[in-house]
C-alpha positions as a Markdown table, in Angstrom:
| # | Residue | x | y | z |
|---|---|---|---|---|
| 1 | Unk | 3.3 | 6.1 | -45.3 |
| 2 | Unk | 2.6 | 6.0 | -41.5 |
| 3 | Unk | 5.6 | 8.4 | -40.7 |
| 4 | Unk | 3.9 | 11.1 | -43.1 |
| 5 | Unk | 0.3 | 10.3 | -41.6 |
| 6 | Unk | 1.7 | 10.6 | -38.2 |
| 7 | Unk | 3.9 | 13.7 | -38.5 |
| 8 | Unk | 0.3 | 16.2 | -39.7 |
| 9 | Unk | -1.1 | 14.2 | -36.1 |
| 10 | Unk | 1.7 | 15.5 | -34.4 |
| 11 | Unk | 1.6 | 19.1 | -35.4 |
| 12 | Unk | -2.3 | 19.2 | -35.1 |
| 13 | Unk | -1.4 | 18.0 | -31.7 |
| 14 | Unk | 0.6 | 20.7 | -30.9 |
| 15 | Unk | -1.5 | 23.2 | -32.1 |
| 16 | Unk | -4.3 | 22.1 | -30.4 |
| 17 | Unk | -2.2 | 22.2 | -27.1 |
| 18 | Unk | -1.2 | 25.6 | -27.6 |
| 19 | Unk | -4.3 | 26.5 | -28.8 |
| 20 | Unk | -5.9 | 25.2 | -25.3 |
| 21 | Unk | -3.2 | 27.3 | -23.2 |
| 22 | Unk | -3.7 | 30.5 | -25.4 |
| 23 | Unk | -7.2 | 30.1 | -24.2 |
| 24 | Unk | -6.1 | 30.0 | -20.2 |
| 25 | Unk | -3.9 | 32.5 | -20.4 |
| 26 | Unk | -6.7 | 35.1 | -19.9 |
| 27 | Unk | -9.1 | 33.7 | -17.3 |
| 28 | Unk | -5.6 | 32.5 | -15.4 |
| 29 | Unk | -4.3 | 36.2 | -15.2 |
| 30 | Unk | -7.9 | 37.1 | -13.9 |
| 31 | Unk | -7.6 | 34.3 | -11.2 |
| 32 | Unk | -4.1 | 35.7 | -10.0 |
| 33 | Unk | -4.1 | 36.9 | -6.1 |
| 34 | Unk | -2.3 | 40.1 | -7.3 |
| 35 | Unk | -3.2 | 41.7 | -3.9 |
| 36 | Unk | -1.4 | 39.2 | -2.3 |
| 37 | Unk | 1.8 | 39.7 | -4.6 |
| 38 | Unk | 1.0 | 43.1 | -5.0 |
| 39 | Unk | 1.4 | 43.7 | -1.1 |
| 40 | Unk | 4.5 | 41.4 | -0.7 |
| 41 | Unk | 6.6 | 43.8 | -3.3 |
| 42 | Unk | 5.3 | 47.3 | -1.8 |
| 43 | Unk | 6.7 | 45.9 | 1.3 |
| 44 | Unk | 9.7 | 45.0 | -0.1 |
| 45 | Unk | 10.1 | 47.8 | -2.2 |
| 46 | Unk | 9.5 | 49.8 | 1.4 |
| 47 | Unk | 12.2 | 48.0 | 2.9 |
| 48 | Unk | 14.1 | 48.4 | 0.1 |
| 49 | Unk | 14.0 | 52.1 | 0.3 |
| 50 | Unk | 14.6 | 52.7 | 3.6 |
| 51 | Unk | 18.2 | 53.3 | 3.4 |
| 52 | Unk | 17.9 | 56.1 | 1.3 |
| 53 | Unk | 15.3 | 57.5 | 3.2 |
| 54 | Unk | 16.3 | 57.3 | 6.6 |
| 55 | Unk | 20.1 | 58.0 | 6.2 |
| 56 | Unk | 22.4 | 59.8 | 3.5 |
| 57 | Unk | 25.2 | 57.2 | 4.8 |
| 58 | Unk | 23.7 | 54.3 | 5.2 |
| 59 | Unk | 25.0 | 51.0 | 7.4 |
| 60 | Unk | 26.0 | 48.3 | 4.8 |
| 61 | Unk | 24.8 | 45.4 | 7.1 |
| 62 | Unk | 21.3 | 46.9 | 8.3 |
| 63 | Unk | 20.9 | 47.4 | 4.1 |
| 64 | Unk | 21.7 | 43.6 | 3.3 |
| 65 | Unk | 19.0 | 42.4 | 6.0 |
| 66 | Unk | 16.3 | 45.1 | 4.3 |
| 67 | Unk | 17.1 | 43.6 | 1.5 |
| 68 | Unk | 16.9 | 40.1 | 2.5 |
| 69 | Unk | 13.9 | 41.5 | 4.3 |
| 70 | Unk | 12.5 | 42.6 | 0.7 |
| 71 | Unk | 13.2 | 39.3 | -1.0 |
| 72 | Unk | 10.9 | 37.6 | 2.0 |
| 73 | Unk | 8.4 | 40.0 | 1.8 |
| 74 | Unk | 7.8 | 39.1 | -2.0 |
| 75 | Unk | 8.0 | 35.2 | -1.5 |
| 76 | Unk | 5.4 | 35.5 | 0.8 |
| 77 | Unk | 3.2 | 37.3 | -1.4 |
| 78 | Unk | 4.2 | 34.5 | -4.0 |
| 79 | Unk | 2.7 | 31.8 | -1.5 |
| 80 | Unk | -0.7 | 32.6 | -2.3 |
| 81 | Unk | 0.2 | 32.1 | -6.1 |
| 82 | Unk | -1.8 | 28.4 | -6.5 |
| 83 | Unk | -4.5 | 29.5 | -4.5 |
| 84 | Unk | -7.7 | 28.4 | -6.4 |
| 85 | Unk | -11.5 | 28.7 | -5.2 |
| 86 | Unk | -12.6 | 26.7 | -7.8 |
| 87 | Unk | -9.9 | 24.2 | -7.1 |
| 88 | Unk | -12.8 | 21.0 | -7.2 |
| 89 | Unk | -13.7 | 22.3 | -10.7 |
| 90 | Unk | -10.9 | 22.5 | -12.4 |
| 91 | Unk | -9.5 | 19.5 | -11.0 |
| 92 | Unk | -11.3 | 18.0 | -13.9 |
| 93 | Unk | -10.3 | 20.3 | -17.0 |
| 94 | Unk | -8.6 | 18.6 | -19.5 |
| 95 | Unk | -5.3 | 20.8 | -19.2 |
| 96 | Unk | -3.2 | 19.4 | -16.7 |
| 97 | Unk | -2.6 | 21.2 | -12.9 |
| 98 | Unk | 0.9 | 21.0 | -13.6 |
| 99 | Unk | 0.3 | 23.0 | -17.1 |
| 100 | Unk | -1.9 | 25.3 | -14.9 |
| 101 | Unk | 0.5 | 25.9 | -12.0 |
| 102 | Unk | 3.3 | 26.6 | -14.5 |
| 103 | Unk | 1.0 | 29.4 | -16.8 |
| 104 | Unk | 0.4 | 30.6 | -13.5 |
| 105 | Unk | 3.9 | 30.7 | -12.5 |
| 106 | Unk | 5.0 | 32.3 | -16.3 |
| 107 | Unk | 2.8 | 35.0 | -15.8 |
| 108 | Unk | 4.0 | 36.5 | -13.1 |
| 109 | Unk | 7.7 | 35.6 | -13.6 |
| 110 | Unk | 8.1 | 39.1 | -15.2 |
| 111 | Unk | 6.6 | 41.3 | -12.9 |
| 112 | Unk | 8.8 | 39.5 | -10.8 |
| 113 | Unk | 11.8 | 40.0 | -12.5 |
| 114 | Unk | 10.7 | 43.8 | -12.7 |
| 115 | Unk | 10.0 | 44.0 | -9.3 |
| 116 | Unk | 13.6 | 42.5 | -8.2 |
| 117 | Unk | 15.9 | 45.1 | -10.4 |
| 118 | Unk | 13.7 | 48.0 | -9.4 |
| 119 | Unk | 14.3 | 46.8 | -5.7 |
| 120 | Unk | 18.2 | 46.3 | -6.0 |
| 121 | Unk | 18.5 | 49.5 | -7.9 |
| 122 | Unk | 16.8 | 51.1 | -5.1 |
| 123 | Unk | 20.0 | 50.2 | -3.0 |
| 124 | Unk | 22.6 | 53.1 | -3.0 |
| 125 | Unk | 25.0 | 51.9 | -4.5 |
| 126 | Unk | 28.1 | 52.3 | -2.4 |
| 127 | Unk | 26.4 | 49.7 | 0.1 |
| 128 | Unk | 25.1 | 47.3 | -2.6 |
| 129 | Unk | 25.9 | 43.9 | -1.8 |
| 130 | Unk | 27.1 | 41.5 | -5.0 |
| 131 | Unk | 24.3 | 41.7 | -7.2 |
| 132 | Unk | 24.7 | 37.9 | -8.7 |
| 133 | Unk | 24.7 | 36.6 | -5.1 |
| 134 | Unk | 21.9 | 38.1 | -3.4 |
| 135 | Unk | 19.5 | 37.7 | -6.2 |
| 136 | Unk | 20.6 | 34.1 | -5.4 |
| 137 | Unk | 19.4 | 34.5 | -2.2 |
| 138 | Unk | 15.9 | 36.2 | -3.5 |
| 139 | Unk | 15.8 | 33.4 | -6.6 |
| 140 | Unk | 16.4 | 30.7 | -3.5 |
| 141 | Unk | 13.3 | 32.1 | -1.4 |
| 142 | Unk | 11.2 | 32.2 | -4.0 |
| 143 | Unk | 11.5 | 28.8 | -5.5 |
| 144 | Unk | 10.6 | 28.1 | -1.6 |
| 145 | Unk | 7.4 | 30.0 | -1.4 |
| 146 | Unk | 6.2 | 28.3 | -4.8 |
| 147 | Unk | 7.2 | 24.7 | -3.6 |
| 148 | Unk | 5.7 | 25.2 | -0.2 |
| 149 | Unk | 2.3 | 26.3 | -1.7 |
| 150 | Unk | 2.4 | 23.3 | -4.4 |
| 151 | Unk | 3.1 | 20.8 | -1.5 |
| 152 | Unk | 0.1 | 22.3 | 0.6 |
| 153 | Unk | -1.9 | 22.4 | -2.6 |
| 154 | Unk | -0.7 | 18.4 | -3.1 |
| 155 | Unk | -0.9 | 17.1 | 0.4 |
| 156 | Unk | -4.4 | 18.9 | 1.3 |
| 157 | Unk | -7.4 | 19.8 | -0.4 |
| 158 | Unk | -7.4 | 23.1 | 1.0 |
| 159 | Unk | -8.5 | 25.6 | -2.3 |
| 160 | Unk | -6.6 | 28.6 | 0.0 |
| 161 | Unk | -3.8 | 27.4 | 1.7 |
| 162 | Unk | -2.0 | 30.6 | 0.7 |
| 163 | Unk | -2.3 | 32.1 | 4.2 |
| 164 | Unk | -1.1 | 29.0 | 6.3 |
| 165 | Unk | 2.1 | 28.8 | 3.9 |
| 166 | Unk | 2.5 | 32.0 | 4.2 |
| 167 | Unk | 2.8 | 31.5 | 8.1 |
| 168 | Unk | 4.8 | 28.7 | 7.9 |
| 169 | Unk | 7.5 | 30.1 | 5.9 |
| 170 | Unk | 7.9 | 33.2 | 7.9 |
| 171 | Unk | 8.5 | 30.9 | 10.9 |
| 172 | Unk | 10.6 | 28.8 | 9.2 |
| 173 | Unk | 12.5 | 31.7 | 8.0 |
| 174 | Unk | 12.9 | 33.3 | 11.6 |
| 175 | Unk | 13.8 | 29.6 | 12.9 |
| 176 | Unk | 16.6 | 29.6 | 10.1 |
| 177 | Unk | 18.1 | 32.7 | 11.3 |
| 178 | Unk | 18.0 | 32.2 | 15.0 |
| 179 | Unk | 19.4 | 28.2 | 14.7 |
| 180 | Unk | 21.5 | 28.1 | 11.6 |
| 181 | Unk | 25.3 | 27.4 | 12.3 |
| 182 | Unk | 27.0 | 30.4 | 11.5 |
| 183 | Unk | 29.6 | 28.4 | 9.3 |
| 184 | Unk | 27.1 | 27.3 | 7.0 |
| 185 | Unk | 27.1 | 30.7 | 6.0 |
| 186 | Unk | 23.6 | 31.5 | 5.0 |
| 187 | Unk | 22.6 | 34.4 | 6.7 |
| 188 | Unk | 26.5 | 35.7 | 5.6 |
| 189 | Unk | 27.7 | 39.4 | 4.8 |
| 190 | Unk | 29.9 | 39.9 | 1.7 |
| 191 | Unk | 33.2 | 40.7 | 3.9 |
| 192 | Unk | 32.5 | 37.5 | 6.2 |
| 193 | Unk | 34.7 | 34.3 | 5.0 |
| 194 | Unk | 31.7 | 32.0 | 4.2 |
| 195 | Unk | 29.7 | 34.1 | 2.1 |
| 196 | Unk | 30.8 | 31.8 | -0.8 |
| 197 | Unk | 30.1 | 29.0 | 1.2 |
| 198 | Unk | 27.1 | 30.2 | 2.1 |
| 199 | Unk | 26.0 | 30.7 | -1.6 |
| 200 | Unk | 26.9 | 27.0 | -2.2 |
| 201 | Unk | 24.3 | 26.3 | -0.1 |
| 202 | Unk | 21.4 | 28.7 | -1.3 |
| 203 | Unk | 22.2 | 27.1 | -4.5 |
| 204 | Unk | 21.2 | 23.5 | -3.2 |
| 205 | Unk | 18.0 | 25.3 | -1.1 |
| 206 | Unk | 17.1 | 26.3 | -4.8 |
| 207 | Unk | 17.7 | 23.0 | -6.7 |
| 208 | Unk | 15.9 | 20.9 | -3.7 |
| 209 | Unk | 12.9 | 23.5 | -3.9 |
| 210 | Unk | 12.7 | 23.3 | -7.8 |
| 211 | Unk | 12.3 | 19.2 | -7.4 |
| 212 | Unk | 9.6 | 19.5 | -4.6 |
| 213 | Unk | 8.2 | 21.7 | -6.8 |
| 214 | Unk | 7.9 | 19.3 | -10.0 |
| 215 | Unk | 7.5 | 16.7 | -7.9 |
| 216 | Unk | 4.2 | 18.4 | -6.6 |
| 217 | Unk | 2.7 | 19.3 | -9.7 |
| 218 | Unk | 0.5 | 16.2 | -10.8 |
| 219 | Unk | -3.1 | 15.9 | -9.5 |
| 220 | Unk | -3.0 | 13.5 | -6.4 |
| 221 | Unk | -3.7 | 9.9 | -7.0 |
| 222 | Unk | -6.3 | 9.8 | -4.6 |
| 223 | Unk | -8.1 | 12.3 | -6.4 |
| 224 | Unk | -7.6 | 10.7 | -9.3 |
| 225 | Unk | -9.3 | 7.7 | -7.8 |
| 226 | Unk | -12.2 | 9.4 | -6.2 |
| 227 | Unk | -13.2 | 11.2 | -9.8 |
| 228 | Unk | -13.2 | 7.5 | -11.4 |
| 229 | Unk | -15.1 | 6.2 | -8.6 |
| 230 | Unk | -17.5 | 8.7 | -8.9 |
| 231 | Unk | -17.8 | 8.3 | -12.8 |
| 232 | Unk | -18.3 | 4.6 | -12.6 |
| 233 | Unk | -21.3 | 5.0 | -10.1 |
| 234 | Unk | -23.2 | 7.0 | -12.4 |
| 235 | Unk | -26.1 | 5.6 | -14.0 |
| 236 | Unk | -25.5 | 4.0 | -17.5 |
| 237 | Unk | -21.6 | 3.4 | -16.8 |
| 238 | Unk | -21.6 | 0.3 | -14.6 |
| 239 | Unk | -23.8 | -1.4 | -17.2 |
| 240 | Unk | -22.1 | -3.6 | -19.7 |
């Protein structure tokens, strides 16, 4: 008798969950710094276009790094994705900021996915570099950008640390390039004998960004604490 009581709890429970992020999905899309992402994949797709623009045989190497240049340019735009003015206000919705930075995330995941095959195709062909790998490369960078920005939105209580994120991954990026071993093979062309090996590792740079990026995604405790501090010093809820 309990198992049919609680299975019409379960479903209403459901319902009422989806029901609550049907209801998001439209303010959330409103919310979404599409200038930001908007000018990281114009100049990407810029980059991208270059070689056919500027040469009718283009260099093969000069193409991979405006492509890796493009990829950049669109992770940066991505780090201003959990950017939230309101942040102190909807720190207390009942949806979760984890269910809020993924909706956020979905949303743009397709213009995304867009963006990236209109900027490979943009690539002549002859000088393409292996498609599987350097969307790899572009998958790796942004997982980055959105796990920097939800560690800044975690550590701080900064409602727009889009900006400094931003920053810091373009240095970090430039640091990578400069100081990287060669043999680790990240910064790799396709002839060179550790692009595979390189690839290994772009692999774990995307696992290790997807886990700081889960790992980032509840409220912080100390917020937590401060709202039930808050609550309990209001009139009427210390008594009894």
């Amino acid at each position: 008798m309990r198992e049919r009581e609680s299975a019409p709890a379960t479903v209403r429970g459901r319902a009422g969950t989806l029901g609550r992020l049907g209801q998001l999905v439209r303010p959330t899309a409103r919310s979404l710094p599409w200038r930001a992402v908007g000018a990281g994949a114009a100049v990407g797709l810029l980059l991208a276009a270059l070689p056919r623009l500027t040469s009718s045989d283009p260099d093969p190497w000069m193409t991979l790094l405006l492509l890796r240049g493009a990829a950049l340019s669109f992770a940066l735009g991505l780090t201003f994705l959990l950017d939230d003015p309101a942040r102190d206000v909807t720190a207390t919705v009942p949806t979760r900021r984890m269910v809020r930075a993924t909706l956020r995330t979905a949303l743009i995941a397709p213009s995304a996915a867009l963006w990236w095959t209109a900027t490979v195709l943009l690539i002549p062909p002859k000088v393409r570099p292996p498609v599987g790998d350097i969307t790899l490369e572009a998958a790796a960078a942004t997982v980055v950008a959105l796990a920097a920005s939800a560690l800044a939105t975690r550590l701080t209580p900064e409602p727009r640390p889009g900006q400094r994120v931003a920053v810091a991954l373009l240095a970090t990026s430039m640091a990578a390039a400069l100081f990287v071993p060669r043999n680790w093979g990240l910064f790799a062309t396709p002839k060179d004998k550790n692009w595979a090996t390189g690839h290994d590792h772009w692999t774990l740079i995307l696992l290790s960004a997807a886990i700081v990026w889960a790992a980032c995604g509840p409220e912080p405790l100390r917020r937590h604490r401060g709202l039930l501090r808050v609550r309990r010093t209001r009139p009427g809820l210390s008594a009894g």
